[in-house]
Coordinates of C-alpha atoms in Angstrom, one line a residue:
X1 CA 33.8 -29.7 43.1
X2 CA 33.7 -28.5 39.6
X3 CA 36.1 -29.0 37.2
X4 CA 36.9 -26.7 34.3
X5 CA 39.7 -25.9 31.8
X6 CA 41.1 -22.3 31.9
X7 CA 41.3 -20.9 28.7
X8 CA 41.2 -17.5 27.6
X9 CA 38.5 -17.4 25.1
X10 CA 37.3 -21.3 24.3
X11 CA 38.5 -23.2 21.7
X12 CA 37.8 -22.2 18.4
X13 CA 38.2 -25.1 15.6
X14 CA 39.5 -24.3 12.3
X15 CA 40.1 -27.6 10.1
X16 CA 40.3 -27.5 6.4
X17 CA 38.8 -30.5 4.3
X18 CA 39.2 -31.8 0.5
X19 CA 38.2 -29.3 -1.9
X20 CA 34.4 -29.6 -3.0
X21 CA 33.6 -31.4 0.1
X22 CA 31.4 -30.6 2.9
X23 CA 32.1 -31.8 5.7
X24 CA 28.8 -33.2 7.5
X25 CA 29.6 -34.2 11.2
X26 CA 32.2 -34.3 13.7
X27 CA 33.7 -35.7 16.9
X28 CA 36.1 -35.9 19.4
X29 CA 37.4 -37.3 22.3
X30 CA 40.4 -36.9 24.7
X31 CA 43.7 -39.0 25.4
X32 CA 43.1 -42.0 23.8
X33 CA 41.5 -43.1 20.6
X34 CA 38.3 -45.2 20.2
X35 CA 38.4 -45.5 16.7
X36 CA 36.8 -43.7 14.0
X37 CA 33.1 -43.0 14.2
X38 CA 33.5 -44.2 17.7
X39 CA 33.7 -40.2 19.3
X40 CA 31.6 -38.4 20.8
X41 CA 29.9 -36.4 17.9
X42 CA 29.7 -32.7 17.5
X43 CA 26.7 -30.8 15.6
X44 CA 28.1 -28.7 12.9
X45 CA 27.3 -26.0 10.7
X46 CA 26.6 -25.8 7.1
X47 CA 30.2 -25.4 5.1
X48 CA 31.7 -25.7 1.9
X49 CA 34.6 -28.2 3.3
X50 CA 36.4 -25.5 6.0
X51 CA 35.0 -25.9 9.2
X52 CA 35.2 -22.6 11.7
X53 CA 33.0 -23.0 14.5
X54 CA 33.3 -22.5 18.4
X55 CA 32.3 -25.4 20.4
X56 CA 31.9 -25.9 24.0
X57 CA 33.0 -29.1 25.2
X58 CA 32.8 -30.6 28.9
X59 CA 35.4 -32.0 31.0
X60 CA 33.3 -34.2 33.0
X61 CA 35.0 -36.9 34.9
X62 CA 38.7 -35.7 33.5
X63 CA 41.4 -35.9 36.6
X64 CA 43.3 -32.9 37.1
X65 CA 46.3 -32.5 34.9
X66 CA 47.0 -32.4 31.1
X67 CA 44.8 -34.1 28.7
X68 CA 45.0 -34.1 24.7
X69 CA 41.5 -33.0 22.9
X70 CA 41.5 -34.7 19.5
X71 CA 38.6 -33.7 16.9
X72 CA 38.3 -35.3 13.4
X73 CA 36.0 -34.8 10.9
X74 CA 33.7 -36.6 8.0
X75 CA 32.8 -35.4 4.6
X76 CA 29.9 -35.7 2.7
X77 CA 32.0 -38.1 0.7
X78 CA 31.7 -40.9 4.1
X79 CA 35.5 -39.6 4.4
X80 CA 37.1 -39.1 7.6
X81 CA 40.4 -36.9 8.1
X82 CA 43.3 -36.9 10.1
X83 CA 42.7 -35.8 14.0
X84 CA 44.0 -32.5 15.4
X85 CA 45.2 -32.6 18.8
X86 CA 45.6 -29.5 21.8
X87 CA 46.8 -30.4 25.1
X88 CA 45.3 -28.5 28.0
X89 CA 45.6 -28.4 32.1
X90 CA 42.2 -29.1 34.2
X91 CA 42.3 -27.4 37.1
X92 CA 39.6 -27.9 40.6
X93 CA 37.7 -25.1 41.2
X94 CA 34.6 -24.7 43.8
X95 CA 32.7 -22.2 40.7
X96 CA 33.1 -22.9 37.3
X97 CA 31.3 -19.6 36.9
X98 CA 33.8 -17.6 39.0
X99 CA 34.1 -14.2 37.3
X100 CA 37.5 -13.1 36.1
X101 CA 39.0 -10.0 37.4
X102 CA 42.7 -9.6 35.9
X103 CA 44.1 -10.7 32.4
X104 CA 47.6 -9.3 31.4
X105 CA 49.4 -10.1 28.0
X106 CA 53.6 -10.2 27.2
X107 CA 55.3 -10.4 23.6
X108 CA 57.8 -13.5 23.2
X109 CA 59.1 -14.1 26.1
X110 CA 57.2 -15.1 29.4
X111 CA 58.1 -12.3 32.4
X112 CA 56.5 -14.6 35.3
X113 CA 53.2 -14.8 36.4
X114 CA 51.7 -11.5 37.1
X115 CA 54.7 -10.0 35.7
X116 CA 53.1 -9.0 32.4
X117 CA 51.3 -5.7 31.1
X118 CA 47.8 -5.4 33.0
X119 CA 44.8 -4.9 30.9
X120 CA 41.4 -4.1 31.6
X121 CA 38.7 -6.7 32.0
X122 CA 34.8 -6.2 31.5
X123 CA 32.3 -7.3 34.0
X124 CA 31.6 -10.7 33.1
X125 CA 30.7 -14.4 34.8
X126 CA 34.4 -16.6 33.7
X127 CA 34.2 -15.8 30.2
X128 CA 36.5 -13.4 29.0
X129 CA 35.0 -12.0 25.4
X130 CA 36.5 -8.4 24.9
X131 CA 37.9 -6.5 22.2
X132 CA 41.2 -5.3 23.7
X133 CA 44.1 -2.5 22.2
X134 CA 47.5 -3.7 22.4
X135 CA 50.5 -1.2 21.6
X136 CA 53.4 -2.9 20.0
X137 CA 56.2 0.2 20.2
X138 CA 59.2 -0.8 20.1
X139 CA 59.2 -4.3 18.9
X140 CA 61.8 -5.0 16.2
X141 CA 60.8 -5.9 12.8
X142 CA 60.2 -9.1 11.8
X143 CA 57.3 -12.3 13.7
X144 CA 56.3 -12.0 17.2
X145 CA 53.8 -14.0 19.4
X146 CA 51.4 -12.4 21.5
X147 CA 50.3 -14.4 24.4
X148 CA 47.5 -13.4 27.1
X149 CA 46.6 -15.2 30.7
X150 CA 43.5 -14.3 32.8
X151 CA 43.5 -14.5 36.3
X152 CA 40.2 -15.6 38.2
X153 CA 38.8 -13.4 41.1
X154 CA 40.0 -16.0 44.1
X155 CA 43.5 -15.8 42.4
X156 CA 43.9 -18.5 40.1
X157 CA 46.0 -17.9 36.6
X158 CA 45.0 -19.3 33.3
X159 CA 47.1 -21.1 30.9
X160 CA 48.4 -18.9 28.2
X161 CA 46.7 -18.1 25.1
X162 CA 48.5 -17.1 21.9
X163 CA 48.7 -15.6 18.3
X164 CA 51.5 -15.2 15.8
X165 CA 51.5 -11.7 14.1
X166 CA 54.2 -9.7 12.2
X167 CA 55.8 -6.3 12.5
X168 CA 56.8 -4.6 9.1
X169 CA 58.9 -1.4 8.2
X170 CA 56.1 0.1 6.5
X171 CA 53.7 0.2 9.7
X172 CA 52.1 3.7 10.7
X173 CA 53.7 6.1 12.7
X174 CA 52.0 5.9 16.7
X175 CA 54.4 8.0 18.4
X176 CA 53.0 11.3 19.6
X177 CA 54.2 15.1 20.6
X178 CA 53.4 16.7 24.1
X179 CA 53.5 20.1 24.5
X180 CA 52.6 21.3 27.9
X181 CA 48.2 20.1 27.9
X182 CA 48.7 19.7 24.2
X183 CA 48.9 16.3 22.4
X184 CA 49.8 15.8 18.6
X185 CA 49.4 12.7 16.5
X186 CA 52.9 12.9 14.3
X187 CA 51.5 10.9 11.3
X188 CA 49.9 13.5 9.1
X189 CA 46.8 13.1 6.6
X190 CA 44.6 10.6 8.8
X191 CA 41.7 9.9 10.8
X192 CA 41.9 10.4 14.5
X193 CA 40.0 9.5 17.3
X194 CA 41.2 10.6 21.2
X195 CA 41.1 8.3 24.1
X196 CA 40.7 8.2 27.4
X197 CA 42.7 5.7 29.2
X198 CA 41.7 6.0 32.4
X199 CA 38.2 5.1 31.7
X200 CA 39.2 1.6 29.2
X201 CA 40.5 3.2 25.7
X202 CA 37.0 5.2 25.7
X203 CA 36.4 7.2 22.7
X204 CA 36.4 11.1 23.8
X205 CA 33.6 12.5 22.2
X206 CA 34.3 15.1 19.1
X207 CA 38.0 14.9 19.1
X208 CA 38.8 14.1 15.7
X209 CA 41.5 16.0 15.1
X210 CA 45.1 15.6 14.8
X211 CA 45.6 17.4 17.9
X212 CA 44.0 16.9 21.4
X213 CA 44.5 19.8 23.9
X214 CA 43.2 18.1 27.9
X215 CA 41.2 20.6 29.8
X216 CA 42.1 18.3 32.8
X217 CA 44.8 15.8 34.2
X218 CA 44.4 12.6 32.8
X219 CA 46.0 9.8 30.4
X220 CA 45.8 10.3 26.8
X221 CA 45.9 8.4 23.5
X222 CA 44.9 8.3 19.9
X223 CA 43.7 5.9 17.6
X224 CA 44.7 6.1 13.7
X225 CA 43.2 5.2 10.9
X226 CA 45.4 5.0 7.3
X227 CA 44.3 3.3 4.4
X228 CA 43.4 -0.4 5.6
X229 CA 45.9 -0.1 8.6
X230 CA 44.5 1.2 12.4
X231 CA 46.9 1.7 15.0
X232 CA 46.8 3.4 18.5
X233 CA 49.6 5.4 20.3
X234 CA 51.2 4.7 23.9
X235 CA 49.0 6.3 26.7
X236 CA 50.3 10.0 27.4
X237 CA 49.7 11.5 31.0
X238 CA 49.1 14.8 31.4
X239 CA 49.5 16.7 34.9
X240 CA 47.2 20.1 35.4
X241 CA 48.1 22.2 37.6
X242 CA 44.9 23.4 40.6
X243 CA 43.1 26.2 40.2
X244 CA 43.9 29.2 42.3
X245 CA 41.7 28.6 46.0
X246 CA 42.4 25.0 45.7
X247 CA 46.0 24.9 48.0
X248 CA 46.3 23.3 51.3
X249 CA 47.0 26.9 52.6
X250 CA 43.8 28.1 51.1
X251 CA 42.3 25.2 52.0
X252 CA 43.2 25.8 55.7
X253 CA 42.4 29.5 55.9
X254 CA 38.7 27.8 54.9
X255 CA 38.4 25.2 57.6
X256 CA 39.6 28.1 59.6
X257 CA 37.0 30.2 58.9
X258 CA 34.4 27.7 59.5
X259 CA 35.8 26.7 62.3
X260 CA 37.7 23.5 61.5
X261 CA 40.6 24.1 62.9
X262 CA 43.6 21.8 62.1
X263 CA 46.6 22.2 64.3
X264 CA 48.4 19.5 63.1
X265 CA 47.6 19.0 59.9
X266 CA 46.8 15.7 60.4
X267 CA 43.2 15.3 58.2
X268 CA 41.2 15.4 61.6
X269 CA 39.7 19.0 62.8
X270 CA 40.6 19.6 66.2
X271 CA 37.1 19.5 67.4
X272 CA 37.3 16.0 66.9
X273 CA 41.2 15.3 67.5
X274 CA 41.6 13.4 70.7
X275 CA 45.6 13.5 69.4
X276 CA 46.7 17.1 68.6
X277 CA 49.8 17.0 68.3
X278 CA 50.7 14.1 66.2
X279 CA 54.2 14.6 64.2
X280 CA 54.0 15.4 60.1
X281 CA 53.2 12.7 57.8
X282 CA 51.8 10.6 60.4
X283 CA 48.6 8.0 59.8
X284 CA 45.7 8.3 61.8
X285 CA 42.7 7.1 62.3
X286 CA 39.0 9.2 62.7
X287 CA 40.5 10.0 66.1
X288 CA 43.6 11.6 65.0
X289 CA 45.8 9.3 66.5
X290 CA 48.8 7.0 65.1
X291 CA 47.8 3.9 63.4
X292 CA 51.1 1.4 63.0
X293 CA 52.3 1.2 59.5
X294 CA 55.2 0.2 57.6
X295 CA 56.3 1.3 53.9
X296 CA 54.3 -0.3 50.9
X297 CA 58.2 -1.5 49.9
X298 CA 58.7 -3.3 53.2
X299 CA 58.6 -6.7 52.1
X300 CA 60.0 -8.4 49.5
X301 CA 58.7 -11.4 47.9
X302 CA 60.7 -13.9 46.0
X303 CA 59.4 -17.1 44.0
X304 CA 61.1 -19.9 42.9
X305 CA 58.6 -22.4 40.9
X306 CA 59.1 -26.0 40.3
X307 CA 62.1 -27.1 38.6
X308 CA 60.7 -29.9 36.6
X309 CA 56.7 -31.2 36.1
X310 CA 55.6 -31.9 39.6
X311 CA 59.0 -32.2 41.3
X312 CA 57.2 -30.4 44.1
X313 CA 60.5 -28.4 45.1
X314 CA 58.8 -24.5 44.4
X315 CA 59.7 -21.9 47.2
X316 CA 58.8 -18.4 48.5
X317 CA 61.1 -16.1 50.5
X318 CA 59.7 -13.4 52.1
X319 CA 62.4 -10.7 53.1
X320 CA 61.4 -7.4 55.5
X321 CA 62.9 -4.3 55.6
X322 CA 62.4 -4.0 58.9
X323 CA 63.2 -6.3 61.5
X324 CA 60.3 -7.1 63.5
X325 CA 58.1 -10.2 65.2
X326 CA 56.2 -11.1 62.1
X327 CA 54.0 -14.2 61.3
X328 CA 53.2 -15.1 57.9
X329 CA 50.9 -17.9 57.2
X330 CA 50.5 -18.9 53.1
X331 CA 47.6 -20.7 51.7
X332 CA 47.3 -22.9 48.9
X333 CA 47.5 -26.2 47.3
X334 CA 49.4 -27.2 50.4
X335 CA 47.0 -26.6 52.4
X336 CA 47.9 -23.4 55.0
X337 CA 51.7 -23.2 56.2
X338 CA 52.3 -21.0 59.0
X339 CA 55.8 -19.6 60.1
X340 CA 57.2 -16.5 62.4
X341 CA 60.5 -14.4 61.5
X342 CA 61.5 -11.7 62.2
X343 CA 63.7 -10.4 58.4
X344 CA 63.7 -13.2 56.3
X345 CA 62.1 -16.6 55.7
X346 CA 61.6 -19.4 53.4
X347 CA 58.6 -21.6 52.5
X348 CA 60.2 -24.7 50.5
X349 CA 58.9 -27.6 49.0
X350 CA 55.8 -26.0 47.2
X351 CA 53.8 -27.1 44.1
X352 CA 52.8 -25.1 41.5
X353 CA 49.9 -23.2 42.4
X354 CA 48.3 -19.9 43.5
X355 CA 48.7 -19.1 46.9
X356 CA 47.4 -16.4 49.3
X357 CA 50.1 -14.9 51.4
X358 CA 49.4 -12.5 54.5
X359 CA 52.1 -11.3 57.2
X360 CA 51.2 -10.2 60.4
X361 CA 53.0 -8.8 63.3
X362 CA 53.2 -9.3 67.2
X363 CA 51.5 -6.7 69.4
X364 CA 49.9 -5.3 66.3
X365 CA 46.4 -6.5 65.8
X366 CA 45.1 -4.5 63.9
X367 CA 47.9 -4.8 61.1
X368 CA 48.2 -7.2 58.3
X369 CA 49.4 -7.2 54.4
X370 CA 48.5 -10.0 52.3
X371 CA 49.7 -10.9 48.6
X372 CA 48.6 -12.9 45.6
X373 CA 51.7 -15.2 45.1
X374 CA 51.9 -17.6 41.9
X375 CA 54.3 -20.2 41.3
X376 CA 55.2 -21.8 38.0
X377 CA 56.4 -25.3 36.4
X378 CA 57.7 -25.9 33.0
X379 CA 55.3 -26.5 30.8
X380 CA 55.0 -30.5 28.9
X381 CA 56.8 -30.8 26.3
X382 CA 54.6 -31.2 22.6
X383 CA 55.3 -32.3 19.6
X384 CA 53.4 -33.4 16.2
X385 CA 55.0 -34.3 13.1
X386 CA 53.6 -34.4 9.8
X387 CA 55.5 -36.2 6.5
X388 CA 56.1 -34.9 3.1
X389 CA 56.8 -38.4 1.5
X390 CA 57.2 -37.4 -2.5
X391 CA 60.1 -34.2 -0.6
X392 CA 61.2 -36.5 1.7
X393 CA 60.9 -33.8 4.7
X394 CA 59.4 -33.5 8.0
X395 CA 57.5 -30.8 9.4
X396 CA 57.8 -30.5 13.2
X397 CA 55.5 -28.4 15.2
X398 CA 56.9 -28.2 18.5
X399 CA 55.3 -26.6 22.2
X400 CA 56.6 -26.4 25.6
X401 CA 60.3 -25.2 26.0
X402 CA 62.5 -22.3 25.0
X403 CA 64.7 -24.3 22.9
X404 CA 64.7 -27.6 21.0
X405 CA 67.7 -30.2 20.6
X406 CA 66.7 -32.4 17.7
X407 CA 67.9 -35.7 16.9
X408 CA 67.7 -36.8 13.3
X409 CA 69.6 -39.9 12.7
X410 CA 73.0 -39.1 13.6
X411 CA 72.7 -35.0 13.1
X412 CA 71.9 -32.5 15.8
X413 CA 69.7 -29.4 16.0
X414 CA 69.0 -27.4 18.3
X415 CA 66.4 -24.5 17.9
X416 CA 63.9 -21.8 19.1
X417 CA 62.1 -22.1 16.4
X418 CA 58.3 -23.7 17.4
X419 CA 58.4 -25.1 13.7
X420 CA 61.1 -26.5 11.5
X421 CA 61.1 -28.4 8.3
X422 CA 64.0 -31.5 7.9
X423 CA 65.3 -33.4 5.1
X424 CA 64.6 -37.4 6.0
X425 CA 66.4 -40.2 4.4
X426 CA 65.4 -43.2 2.5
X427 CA 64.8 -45.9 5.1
X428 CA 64.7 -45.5 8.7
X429 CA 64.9 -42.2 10.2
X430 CA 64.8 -41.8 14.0
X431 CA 63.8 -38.5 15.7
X432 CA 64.6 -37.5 19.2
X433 CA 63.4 -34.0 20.7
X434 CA 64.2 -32.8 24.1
X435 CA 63.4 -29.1 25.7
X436 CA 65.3 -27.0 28.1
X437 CA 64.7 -29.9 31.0
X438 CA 64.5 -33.5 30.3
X439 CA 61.4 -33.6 32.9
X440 CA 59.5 -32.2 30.7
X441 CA 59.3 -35.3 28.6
X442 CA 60.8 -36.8 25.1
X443 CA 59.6 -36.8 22.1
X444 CA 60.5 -40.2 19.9
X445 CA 59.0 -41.5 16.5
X446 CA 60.8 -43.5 13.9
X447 CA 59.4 -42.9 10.0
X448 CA 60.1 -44.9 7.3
X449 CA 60.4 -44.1 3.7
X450 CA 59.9 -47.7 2.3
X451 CA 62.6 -47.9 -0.7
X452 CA 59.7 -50.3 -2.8
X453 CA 60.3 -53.3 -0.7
X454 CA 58.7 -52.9 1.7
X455 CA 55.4 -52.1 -0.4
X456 CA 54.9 -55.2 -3.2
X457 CA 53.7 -55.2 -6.0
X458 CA 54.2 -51.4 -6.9
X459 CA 53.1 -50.6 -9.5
X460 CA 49.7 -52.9 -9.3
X461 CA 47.3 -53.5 -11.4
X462 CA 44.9 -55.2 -9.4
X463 CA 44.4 -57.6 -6.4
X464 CA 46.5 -57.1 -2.5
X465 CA 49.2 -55.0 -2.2
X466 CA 51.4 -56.2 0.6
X467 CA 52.4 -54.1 3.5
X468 CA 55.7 -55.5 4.9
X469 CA 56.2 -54.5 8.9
X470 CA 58.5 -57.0 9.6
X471 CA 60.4 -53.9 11.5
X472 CA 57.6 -53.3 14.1
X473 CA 58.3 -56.2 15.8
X474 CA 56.3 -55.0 18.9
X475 CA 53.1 -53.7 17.6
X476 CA 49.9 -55.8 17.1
X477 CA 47.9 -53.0 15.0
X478 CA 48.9 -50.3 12.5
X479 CA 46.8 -47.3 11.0
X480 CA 46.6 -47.1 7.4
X481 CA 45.9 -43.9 5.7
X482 CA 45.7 -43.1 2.0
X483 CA 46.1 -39.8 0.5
X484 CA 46.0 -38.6 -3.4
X485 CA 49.0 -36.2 -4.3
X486 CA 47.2 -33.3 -3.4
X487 CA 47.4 -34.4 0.2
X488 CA 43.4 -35.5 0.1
X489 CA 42.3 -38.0 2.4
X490 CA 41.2 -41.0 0.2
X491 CA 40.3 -43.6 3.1
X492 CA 41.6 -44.0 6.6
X493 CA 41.5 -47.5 8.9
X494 CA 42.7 -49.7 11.9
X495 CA 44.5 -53.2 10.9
X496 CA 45.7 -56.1 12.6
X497 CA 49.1 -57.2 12.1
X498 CA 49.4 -61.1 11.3
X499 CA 52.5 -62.4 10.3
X500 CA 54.3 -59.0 10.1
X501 CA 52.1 -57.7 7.2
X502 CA 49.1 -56.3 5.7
X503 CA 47.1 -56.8 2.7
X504 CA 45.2 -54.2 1.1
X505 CA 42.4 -54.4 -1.5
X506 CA 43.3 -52.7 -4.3
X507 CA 40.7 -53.2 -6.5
X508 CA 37.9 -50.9 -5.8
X509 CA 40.8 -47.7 -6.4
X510 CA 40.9 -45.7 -9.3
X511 CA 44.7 -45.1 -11.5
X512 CA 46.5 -42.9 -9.9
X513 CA 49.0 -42.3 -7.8
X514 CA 48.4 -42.5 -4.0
X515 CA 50.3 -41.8 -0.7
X516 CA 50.4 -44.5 1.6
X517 CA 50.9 -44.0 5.6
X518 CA 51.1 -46.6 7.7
X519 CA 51.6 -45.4 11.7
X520 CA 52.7 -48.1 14.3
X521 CA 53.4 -48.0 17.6
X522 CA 57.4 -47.7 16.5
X523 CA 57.4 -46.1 13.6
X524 CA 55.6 -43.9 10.9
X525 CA 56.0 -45.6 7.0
X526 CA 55.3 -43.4 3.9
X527 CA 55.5 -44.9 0.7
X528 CA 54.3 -43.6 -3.2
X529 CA 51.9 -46.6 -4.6
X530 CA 50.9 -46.5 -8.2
X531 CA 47.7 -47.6 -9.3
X532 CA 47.5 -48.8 -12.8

């Protein structure tokens, strides 16, 4: 078995770096930290201190679940910045290669799996790389996120990929005028192109102009160019009546006259009928007679997924229309599950997972319906902090729920907001996050903004300056990270903790004055040293 991360279009690694640095190598490594310079090293391309590159990284020998990928890099300077972190799912698969054959996108709000708009996927071997169209009519003015899932040809759904973007008042006009088999662009003074969306948002070739008139049924739209802005209208179908000659009754007097007679009207000439009399409406086969059937709405199909991270307690019903004696047998990570009803059933006590659902019926053998089924389960919470120690704020970046409850000392906030900025105190400040279900995990840190006695002598001249940590009574190391005001990295290390301190050589530091961050196990100390 193979094991690979679904993602929609690989990770793409943006990190910034001091200015008038390049930045010369990288590396990374997953879940737990082996020190710095102790990854495993990524070759990079030549840069001026910002590093956007696509890498391709392997998941060799990760178990299935979520993992954090962390990636720092060194400048040409022998610096080394801070790590950034994304948490992804490894999933088992039996073809890493295994062609995707549905994506679908959603604004804001998650519908369900395979509840979102359908888009149209290019051939391709389980790498999605496509330039895709996506209307936003009728979304309200003001931020939105954009997310997008693929779905892999045997059934199985990605994680989610997303992108902020922003709606504003002064956007072009997309909406468009039918009248009849004629379609006009309201925004005047443009540039137009026509589209055919039946055949993938295809350019229609030489129609340019503001109006498009269809010389056939078909679904219409039209991309439009303003200034620096492009947008492109909602599809528009457009129904054409047949020509004359082209009726059923026309098309019967033909068959008639070659001698395809059709008595019934059942699709089969009666030459070859062996059932001529079947009633109006009725399916057949190449024989003309009855094949068993039941109403595309027959079934209903209702999912349940997990109420917390692996609680296991996901569920399908399955209700039918009409009551018959049906088996339905459902396949997936449970292995198959087989039960017979005959209008409603339940299959309870399901993971999260794609499944394969088919129904069949009694006495009917040559019947069956089958379904691509998904269930769900909320997604870990994540959380990252970063400290502004000369504003005395924190900046949360937070993942995984609807809504946030955040507990700051002895304040409470709770938010939708995926980012928030809060005012700390001097001292100890404790943070508590929790999402929309306590399963999905807590988010603690305390962060300490030392009030000068904790960090002696300060101001130094030269000589150790003495790291009190007396308060993390439970941690053996500490990493220490010093910044310039300008938020520059300056020099980054692993200490031991003996006697509830450190001691840092001052010496070799310019005047200035400096940052210090010091990250335990317990808490996270920031503290302005100046360097005389």
């Amino acid at each position: 078995m193979k094991r690979i991360i679904i993602l929609f279009a690989g990770l793409l690694l943006c990190i910034p770096f001091s200015r008038g640095q390049s930045i010369v190598s990288a590396e990374y490594f997953f879940d737990g930290d082996p020190g710095i310079g102790n990854g495993i090293a990524l070759s990079v391309n030549d840069n001026a201190g910002q590093l956007a590159q696509e890498f391709s990284i392997p998941t060799t020998g990760l178990s299935e679940g979520f993992h954090s990928l962390y990636i720092r890099v060194n400048g040409n300077n022998g610096n080394w910045s801070l790590y950034d972190r994304s948490i992804f799912y490894v999933m088992s698969f039996t073809d890493a290669s295994e062609p995707i054959a549905n994506a679908e996108y959603f604004f804001d709000e998650d519908p369900g799996i395979g509840e979102g708009t359908a888009l149209a996927v290019d051939t391709n071997s389980g790498r999605l790389v496509e330039n895709m169209t996506i209307p936003i009519e009728g979304l309200a003015e003001g931020q939105h996120v954009l997310y997008i899932r693929v779905q892999s040809q045997s059934g199985n759904w990605s994680l989610y990929d997303q992108r902020n973007f922003g709606v504003t008042a002064d956007a072009l006009d997309s909406t468009v005028t039918l009248d009849e088999t004629t379609i006009t662009a309201n925004l005047a003074d443009a540039t137009y192109q026509w589209l055919d969306c039946n055949d993938e948002n295809s350019p229609i070739q030489g129609e340019t102009d503001q109006s498009f008139e269809a010389s056939e049924s078909g679904t219409y739209a039209v991309q439009i160019t303003k200034g620096d802005q492009t947008v492109v209208s909602a599809c528009t179908e457009i129904s054409i009546d047949s020509e004359p000659g082209d009726s059923e009754d026309d098309q019967d007097s033909e068959n008639d006259q070659e001698g395809e007679n059709d008595q019934d009207n059942d699709g089969v000439p009666d030459a070859l009928d062996q059932c001529d009399n079947t009633s109006a409406g009725a399916v057949v086969d190449a024989n003309g007679c009855p094949v068993f059937t039941l109403p595309a709405d027959n079934f209903i199909i209702t999912t349940v997924g997990e109420s917390c991270i692996s609680s296991n307690n996901g569920s399908i019903e399955i209700a039918a229309e009409t009551s018959l004696p049906y088996s339905a047998s459902l396949t997936g990570p449970n292995g198959t599950l087989n039960q017979e009803f005959s209008d409603v059933t339940v299959f309870q006590d399901l993971v999260a997972g794609a499944y394969g659902l088919c129904i069949q019926i009694d006495g009917q053998p040559d019947y069956e319906r089958c379904f691509d089924v998904s269930l769900t389960q909320p997604e870990a919470l994540s959380a990252s902090s970063k400290v502004n120690a000369m504003a005395r704020t924190l900046n949360l970046h937070l993942k995984g729920s609807q809504t946030y409850t955040i507990t700051l000392n002895d304040e409470i906030i709770t938010t939708s907001d995926n980012e928030i900025t809060l005012a700390l105190r001097k001292g100890g400040n404790t943070i508590t996050v929790v999402g929309d279900a306590r399963c999905q995990g807590i988010y603690e840190e305390k962060i300490v903004l030392g009030p000068g006695t904790l960090v002696y002598p300060n101001p130094i001249a030269s000589g150790n300056l003495h790291v009190d940590l007396s308060f993390a009574n439970l941690s053996r190391k500490a990493d220490i990270s010093l910044f310039n005001l300008n938020g520059a990295l300056i020099s980054e290390e692993e200490r031991s903790i003996e006697q509830g301190r450190i001691l840092l050589d001052m010496d070799g530091l310019p005047k200035g004055v400096y940052i210090l961050s010091v990250r335990t196990d317990e808490a996270l100390l920031n503290q302005k040293i100046i360097k005389r």
